[in-house]
PDB file of C-alpha atoms in Angstrom:
ATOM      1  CA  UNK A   5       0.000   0.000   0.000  1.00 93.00           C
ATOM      2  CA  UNK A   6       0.810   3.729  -0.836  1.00 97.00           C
ATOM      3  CA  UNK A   7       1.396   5.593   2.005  1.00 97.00           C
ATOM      4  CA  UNK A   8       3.872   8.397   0.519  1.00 98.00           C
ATOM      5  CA  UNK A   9       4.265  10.148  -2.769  1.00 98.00           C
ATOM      6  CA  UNK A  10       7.486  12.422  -3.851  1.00 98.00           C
ATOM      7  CA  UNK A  11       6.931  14.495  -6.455  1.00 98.00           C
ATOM      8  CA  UNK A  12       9.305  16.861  -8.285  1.00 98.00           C
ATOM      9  CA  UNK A  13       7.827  20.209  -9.540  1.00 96.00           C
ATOM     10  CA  UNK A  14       9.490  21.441 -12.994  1.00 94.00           C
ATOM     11  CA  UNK A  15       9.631  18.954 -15.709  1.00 95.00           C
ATOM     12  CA  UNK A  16       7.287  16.470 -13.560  1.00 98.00           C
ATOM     13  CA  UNK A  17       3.867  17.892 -11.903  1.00 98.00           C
ATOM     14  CA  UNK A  18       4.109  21.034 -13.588  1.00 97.00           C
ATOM     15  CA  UNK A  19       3.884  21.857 -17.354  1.00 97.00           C
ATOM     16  CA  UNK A  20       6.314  23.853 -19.747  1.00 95.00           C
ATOM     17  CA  UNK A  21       4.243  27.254 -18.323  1.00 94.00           C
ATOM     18  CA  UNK A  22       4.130  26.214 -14.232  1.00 93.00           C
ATOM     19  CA  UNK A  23       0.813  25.027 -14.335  1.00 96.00           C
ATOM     20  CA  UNK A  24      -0.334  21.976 -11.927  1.00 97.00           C
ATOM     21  CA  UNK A  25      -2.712  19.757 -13.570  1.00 97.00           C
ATOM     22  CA  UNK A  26      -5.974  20.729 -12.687  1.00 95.00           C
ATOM     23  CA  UNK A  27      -7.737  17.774 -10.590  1.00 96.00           C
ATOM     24  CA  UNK A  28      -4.171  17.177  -8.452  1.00 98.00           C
ATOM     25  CA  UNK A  29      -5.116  19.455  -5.716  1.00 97.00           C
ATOM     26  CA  UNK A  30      -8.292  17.631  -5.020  1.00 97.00           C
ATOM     27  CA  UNK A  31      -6.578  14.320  -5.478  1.00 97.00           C
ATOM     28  CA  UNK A  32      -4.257  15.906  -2.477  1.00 97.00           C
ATOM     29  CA  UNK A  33      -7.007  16.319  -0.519  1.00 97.00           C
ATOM     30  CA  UNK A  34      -9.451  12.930  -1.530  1.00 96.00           C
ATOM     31  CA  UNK A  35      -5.994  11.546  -0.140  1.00 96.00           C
ATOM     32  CA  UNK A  36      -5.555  11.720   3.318  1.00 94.00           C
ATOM     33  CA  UNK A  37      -4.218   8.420   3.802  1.00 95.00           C
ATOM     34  CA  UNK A  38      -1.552   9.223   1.535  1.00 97.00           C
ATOM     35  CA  UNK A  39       1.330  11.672   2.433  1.00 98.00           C
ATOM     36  CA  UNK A  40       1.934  13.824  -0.111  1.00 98.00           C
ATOM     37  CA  UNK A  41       5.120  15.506  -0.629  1.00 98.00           C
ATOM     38  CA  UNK A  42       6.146  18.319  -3.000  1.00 98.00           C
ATOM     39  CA  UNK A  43       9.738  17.781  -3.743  1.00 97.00           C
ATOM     40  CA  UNK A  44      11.671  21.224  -5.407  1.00 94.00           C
ATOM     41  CA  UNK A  45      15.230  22.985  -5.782  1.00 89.00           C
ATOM     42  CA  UNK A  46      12.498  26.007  -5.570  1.00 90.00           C
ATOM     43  CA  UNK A  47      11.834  28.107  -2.688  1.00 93.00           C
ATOM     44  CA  UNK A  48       9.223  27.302   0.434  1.00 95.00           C
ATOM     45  CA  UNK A  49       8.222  31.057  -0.575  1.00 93.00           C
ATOM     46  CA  UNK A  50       7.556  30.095  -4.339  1.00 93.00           C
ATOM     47  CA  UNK A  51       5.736  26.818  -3.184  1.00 95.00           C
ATOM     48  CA  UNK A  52       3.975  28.384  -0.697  1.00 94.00           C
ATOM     49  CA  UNK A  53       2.489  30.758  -3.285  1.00 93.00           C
ATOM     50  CA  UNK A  54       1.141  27.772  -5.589  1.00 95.00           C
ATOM     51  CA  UNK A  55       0.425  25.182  -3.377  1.00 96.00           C
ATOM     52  CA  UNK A  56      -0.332  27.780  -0.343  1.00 93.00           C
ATOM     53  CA  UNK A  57      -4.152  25.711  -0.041  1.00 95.00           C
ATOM     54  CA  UNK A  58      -2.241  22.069   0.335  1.00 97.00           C
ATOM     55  CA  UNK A  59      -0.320  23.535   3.343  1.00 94.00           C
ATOM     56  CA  UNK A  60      -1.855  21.184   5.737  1.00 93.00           C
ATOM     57  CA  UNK A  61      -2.296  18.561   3.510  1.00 96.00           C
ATOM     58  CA  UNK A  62       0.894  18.376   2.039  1.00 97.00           C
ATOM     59  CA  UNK A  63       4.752  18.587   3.463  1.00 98.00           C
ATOM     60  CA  UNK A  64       7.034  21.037   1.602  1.00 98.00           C
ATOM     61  CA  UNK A  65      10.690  20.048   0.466  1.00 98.00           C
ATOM     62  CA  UNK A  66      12.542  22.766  -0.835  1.00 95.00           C
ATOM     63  CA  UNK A  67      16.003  23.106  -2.097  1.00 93.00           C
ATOM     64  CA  UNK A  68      16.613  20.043  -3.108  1.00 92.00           C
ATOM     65  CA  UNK A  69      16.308  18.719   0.143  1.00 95.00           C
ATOM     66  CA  UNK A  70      17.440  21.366   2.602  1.00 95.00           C
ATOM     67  CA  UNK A  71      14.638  21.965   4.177  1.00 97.00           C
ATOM     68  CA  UNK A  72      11.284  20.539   4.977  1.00 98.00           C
ATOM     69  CA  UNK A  73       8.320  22.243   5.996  1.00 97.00           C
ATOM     70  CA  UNK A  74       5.189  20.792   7.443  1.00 96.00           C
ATOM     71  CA  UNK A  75       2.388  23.492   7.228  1.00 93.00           C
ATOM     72  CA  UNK A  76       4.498  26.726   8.914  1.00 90.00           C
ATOM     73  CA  UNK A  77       6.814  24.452  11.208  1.00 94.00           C
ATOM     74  CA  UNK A  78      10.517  23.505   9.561  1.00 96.00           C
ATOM     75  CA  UNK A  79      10.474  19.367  10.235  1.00 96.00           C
ATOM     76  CA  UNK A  80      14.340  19.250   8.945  1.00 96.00           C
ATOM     77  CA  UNK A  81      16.497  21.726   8.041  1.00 96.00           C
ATOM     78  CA  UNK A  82      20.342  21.104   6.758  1.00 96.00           C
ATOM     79  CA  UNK A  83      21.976  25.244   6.200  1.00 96.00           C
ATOM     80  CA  UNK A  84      25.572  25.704   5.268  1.00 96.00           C
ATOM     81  CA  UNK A  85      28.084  26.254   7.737  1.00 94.00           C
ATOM     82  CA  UNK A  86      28.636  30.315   7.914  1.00 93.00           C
ATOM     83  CA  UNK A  87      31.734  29.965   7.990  1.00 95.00           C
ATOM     84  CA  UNK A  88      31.504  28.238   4.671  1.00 95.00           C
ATOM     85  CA  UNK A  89      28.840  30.447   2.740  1.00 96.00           C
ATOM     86  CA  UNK A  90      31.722  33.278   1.434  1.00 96.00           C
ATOM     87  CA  UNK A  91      34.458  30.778   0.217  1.00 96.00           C
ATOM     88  CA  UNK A  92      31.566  28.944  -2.160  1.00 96.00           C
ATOM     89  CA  UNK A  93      30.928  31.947  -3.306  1.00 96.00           C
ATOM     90  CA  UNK A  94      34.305  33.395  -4.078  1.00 95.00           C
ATOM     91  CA  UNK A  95      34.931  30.434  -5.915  1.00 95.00           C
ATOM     92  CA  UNK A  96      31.644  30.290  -8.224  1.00 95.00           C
ATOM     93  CA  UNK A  97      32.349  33.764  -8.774  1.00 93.00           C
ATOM     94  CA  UNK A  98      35.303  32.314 -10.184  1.00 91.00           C
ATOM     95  CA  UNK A  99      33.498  30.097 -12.872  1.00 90.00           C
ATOM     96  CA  UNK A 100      32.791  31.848 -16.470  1.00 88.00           C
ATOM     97  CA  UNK A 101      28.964  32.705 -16.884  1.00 89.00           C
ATOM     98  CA  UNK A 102      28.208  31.518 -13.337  1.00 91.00           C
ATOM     99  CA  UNK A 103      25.344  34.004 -11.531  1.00 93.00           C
ATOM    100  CA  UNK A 104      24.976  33.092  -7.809  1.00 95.00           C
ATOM    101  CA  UNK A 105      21.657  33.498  -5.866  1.00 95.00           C
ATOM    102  CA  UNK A 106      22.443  32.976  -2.615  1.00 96.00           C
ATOM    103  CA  UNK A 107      19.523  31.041  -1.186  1.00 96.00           C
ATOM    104  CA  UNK A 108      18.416  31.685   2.871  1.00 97.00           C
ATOM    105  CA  UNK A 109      15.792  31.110   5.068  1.00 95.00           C
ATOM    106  CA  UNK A 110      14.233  34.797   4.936  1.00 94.00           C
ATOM    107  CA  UNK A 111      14.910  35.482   1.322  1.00 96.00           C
ATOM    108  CA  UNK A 112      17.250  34.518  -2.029  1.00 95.00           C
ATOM    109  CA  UNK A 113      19.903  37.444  -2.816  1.00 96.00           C
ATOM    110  CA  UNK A 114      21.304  38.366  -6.397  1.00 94.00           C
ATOM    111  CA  UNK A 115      23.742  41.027  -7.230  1.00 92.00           C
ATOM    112  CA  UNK A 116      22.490  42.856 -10.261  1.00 75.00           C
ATOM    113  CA  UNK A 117      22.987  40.465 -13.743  1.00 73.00           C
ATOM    114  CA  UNK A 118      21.746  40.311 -16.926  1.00 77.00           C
ATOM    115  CA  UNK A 119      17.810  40.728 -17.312  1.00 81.00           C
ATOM    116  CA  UNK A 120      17.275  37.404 -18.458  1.00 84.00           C
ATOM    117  CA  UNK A 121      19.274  36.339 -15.137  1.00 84.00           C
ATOM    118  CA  UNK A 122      17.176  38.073 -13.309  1.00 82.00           C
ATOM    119  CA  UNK A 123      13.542  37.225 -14.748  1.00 85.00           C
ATOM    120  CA  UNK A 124      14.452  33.571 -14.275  1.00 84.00           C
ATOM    121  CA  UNK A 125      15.485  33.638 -10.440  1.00 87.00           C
ATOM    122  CA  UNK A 126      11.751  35.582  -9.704  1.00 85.00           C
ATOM    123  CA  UNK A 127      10.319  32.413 -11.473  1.00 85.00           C
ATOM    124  CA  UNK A 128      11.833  30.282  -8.959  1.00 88.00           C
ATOM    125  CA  UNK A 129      12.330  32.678  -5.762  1.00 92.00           C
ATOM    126  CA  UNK A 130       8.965  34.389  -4.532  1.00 93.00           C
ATOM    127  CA  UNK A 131      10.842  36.447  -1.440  1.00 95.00           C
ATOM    128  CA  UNK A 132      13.826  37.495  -4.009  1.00 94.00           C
ATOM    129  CA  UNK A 133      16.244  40.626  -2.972  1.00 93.00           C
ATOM    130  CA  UNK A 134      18.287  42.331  -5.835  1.00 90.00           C
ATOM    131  CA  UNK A 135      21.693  43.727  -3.930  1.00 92.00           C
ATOM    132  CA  UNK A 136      24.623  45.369  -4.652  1.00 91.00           C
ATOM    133  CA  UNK A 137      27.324  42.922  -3.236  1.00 94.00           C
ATOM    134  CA  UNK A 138      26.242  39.636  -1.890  1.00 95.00           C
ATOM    135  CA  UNK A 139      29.231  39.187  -0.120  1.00 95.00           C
ATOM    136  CA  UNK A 140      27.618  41.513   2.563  1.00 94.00           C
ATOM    137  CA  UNK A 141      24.959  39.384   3.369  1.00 95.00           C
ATOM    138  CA  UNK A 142      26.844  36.148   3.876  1.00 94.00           C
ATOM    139  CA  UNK A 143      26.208  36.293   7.391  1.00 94.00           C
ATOM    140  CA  UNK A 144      22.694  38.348   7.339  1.00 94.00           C
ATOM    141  CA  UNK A 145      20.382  34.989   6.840  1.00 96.00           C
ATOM    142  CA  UNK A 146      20.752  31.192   6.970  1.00 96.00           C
ATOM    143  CA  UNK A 147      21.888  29.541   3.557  1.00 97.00           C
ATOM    144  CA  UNK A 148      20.609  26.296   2.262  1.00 97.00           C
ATOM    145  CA  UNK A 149      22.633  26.212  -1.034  1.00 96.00           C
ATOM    146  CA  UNK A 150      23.611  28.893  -3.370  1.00 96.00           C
ATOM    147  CA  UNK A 151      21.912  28.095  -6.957  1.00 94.00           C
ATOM    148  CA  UNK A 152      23.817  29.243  -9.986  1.00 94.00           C
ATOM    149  CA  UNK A 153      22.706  29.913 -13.323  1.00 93.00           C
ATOM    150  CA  UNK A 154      24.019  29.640 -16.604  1.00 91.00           C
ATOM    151  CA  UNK A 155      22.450  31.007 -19.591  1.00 86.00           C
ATOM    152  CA  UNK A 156      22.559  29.477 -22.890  1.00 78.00           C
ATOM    153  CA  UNK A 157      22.066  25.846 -21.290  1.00 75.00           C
ATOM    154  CA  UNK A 158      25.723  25.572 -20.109  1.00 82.00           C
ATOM    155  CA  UNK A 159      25.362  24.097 -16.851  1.00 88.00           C
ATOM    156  CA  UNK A 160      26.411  20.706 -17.263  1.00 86.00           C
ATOM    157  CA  UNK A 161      29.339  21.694 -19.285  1.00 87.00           C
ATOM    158  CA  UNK A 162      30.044  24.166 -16.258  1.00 86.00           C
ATOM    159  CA  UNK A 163      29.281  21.336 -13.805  1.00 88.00           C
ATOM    160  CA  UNK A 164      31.642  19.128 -15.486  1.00 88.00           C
ATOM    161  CA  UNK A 165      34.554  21.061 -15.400  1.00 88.00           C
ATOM    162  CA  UNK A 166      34.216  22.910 -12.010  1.00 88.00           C
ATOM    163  CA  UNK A 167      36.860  23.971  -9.808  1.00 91.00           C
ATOM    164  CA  UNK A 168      37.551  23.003  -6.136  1.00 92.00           C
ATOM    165  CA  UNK A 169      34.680  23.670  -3.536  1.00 93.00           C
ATOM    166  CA  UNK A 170      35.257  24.302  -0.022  1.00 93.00           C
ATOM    167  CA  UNK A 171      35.571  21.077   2.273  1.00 93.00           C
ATOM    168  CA  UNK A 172      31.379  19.931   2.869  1.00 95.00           C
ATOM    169  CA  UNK A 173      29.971  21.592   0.564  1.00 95.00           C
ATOM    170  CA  UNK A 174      29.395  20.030  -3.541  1.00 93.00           C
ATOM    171  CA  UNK A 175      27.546  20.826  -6.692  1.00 93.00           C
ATOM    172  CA  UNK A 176      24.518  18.811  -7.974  1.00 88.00           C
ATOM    173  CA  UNK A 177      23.237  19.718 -11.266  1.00 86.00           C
ATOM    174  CA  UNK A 178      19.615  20.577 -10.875  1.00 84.00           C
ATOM    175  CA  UNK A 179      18.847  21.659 -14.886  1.00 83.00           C
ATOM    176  CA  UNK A 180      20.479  22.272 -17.945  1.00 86.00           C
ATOM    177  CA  UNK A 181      20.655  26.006 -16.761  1.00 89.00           C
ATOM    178  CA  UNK A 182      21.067  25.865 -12.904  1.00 92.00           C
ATOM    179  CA  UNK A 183      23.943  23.598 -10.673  1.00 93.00           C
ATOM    180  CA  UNK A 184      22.891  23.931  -6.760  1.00 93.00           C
ATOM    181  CA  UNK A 185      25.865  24.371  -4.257  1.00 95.00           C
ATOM    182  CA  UNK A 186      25.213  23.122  -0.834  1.00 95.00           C
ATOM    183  CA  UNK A 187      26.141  21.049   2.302  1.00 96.00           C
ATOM    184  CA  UNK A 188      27.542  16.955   1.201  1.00 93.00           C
ATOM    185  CA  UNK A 189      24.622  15.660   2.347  1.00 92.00           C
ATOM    186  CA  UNK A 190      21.990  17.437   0.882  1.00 91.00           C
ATOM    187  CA  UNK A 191      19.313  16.055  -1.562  1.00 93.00           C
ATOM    188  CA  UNK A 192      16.046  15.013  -2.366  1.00 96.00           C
ATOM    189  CA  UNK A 193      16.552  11.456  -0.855  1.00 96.00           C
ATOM    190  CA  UNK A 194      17.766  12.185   2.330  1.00 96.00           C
ATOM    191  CA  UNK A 195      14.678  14.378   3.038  1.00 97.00           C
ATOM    192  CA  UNK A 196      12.888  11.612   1.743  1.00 98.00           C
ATOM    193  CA  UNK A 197      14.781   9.383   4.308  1.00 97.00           C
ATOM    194  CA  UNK A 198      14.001  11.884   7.400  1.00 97.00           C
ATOM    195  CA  UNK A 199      10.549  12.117   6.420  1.00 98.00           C
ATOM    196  CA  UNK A 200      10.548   7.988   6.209  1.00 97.00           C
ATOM    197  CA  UNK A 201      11.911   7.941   9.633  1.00 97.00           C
ATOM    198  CA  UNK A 202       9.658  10.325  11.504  1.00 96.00           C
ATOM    199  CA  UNK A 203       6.221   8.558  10.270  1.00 96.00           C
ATOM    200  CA  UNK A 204       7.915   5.352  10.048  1.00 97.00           C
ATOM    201  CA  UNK A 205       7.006   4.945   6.302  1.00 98.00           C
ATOM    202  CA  UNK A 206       9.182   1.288   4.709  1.00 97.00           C
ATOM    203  CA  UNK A 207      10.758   2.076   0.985  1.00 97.00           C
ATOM    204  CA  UNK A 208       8.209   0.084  -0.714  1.00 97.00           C
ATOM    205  CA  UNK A 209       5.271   2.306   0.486  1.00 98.00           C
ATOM    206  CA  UNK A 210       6.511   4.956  -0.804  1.00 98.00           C
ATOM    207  CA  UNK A 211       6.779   6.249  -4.453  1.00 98.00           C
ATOM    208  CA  UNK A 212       8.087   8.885  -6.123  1.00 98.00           C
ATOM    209  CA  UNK A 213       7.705  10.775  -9.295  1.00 98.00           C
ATOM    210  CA  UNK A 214      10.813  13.136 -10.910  1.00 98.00           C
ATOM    211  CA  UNK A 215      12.643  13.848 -14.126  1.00 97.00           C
ATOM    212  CA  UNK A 216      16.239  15.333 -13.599  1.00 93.00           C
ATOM    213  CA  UNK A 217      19.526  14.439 -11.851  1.00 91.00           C
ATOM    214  CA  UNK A 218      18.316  16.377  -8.880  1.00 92.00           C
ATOM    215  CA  UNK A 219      15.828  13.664  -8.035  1.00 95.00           C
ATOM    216  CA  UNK A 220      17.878  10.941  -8.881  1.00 96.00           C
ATOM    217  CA  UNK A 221      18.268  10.046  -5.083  1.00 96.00           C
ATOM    218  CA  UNK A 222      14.911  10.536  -3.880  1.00 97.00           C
ATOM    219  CA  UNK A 223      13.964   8.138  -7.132  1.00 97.00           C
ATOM    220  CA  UNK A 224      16.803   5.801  -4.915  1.00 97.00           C
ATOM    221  CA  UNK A 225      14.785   6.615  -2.143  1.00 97.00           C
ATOM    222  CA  UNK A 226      11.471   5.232  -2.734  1.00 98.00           C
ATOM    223  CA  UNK A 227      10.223   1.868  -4.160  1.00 97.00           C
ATOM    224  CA  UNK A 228       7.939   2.559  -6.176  1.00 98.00           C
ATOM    225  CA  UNK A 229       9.619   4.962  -8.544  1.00 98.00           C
ATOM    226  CA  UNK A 230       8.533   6.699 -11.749  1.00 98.00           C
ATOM    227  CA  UNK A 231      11.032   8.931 -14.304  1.00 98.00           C
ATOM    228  CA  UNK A 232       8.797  11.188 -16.546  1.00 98.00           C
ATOM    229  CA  UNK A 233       9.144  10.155 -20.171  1.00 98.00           C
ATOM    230  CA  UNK A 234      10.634  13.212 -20.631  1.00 97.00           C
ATOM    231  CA  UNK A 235      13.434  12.413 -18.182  1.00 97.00           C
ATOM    232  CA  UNK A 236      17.473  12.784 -18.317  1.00 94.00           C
ATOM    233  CA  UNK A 237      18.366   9.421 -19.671  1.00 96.00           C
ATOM    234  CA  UNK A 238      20.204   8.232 -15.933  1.00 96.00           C
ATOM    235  CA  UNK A 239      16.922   8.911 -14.371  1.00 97.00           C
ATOM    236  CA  UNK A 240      15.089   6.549 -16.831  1.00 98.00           C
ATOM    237  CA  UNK A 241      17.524   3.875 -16.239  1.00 98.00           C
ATOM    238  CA  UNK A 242      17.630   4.188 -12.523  1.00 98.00           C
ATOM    239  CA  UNK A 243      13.491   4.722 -12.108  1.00 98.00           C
ATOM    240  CA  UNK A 244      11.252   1.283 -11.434  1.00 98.00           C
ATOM    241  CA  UNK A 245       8.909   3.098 -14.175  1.00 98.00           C
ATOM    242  CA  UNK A 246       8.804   5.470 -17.105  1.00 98.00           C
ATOM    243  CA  UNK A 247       5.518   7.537 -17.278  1.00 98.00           C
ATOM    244  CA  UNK A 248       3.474   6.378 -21.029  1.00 98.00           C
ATOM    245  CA  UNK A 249       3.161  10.769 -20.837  1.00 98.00           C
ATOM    246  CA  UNK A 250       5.190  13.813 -20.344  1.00 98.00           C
ATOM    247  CA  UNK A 251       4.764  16.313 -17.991  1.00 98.00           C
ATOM    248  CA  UNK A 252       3.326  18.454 -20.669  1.00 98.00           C
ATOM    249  CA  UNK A 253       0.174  15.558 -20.972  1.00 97.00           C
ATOM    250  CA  UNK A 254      -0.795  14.377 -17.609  1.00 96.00           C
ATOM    251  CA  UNK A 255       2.030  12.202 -16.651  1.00 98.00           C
ATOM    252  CA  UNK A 256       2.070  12.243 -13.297  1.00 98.00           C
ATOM    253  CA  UNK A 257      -1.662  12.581 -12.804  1.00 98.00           C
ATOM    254  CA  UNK A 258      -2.617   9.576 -15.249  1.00 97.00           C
ATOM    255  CA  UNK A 259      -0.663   7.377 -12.632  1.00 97.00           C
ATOM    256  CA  UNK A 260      -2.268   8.346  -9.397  1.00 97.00           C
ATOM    257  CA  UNK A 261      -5.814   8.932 -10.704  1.00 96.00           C
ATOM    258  CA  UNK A 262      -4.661   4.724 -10.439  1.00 94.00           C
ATOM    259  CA  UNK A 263      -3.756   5.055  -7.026  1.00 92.00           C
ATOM    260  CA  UNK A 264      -6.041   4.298  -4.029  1.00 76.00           C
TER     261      UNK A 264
END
């Protein structure tokens, strides 16, 4: 039996323009025995503000697994180490094309950049705070990972040739424009794991929906796992499942409209 279901946001529940299909909030709802989890490098803020109505239906993992929120009360929460936060970004500063957000508790930061930059972070980051130097506020919030974007699609060339981070802190590749920076031990999967360990949830109850290299661990996480046909190759071959649709048709929803 079901009694968990992971789902990644871009390029999985939502289509090419944001959208959530239409019936999944009232499937949220029609499902209490079923704990459902929205799984996102996004913001809490940016969830919050489409999913505000599943708040206490629904736990909240945002980026990529550094925090989880169940209705207004943080559950888990795995910042970087202050101490940590201005090295990481001295050295993505470092990398050509690389634009930091710096990504806290309170609010993402973002020295001024180009205007394309800029109108994709406010997709992503509702509570979003355009600054001079970011280097000033490395100490003025919390961090859970500093997201970097690339424009032109040049992350994973980026990723793939990156230079040394500070000691705890690594580089997951979250889209073919955006590589997160945070703590080792961040992901998808371990909040999957901490969530499995509070309610006492086994692998095989759980399952899990997601489409990038980002989810690749909470795919690992949960038995019942399904990669979006339009997935990154290495999630298709690690994933129990392919969806039959894309995100763009239903794919997620066509599988738990099965689900009782």
């Amino acid at each position: 039996m079901i009694k968990l279901v992971a789902l990644d946001m871009d390029g999985t529940l939502l289509d090419s323009s944001k959208r959530a299909p239409e019936d999944f909030a009232d499937w949220v709802k029609n499902h209490e025995n079923i704990m459902t989890v929205l799984a996102s490098g996004r913001q809490y803020h940016t969830l919050e503000r489409q999913f505000g109505d599943l708040k206490g239906n629904a736990l909240f993992v945002a980026e990529n697994g550094a925090i989880v929120y169940r209705g207004d009360d943080v559950i888990y929460e795995n910042s970087m180490d202050p101490d940590s936060v201005g090295p990481t970004l001295d050295t993505i500063l470092k990398i050509k094309g690389a634009i930091p957000i710096m990504c806290g508790i309170e609010s993402a930061y973002i020295a001024q950049a180009s205007k394309e930059a800029m109108t994709e972070s406010a997709k992503y980051y509702a509570r979003l705070k355009f600054v001079e130097d970011l280097h000033e506020y490395v100490r003025k919030d919390r961090f859970l990972k500093i997201a970097v974007f690339f424009a032109g699609g040049d992350a994973e060339e980026a990723y793939n040739s990156l230079p040394k981070l500070p000691d705890g802190v690594s580089a997951l590749l979250s889209g073919d424009r955006w590589i997160d920076v945070a703590n080792d031990s961040i992901g998808k999967g371990e909040a999957i794991s901490k969530i499995r360990a509070k309610y006492d949830l086994k692998k095989e109850e759980c399952m899990a929906f997601g489409d990038y290299l980002n989810d690749m661990t909470m795919i690992e996480e949960c038995g019942e796992s399904y990669a979006m046909k339009n997935a990154h190759p290495d999630i298709k071959a690690a994933a129990k499942y392919v969806t039959e649709y894309d995100n763009d048709n239903d794919g997620v929803m066509r599988v738990l409209r099965t689900v009782r």
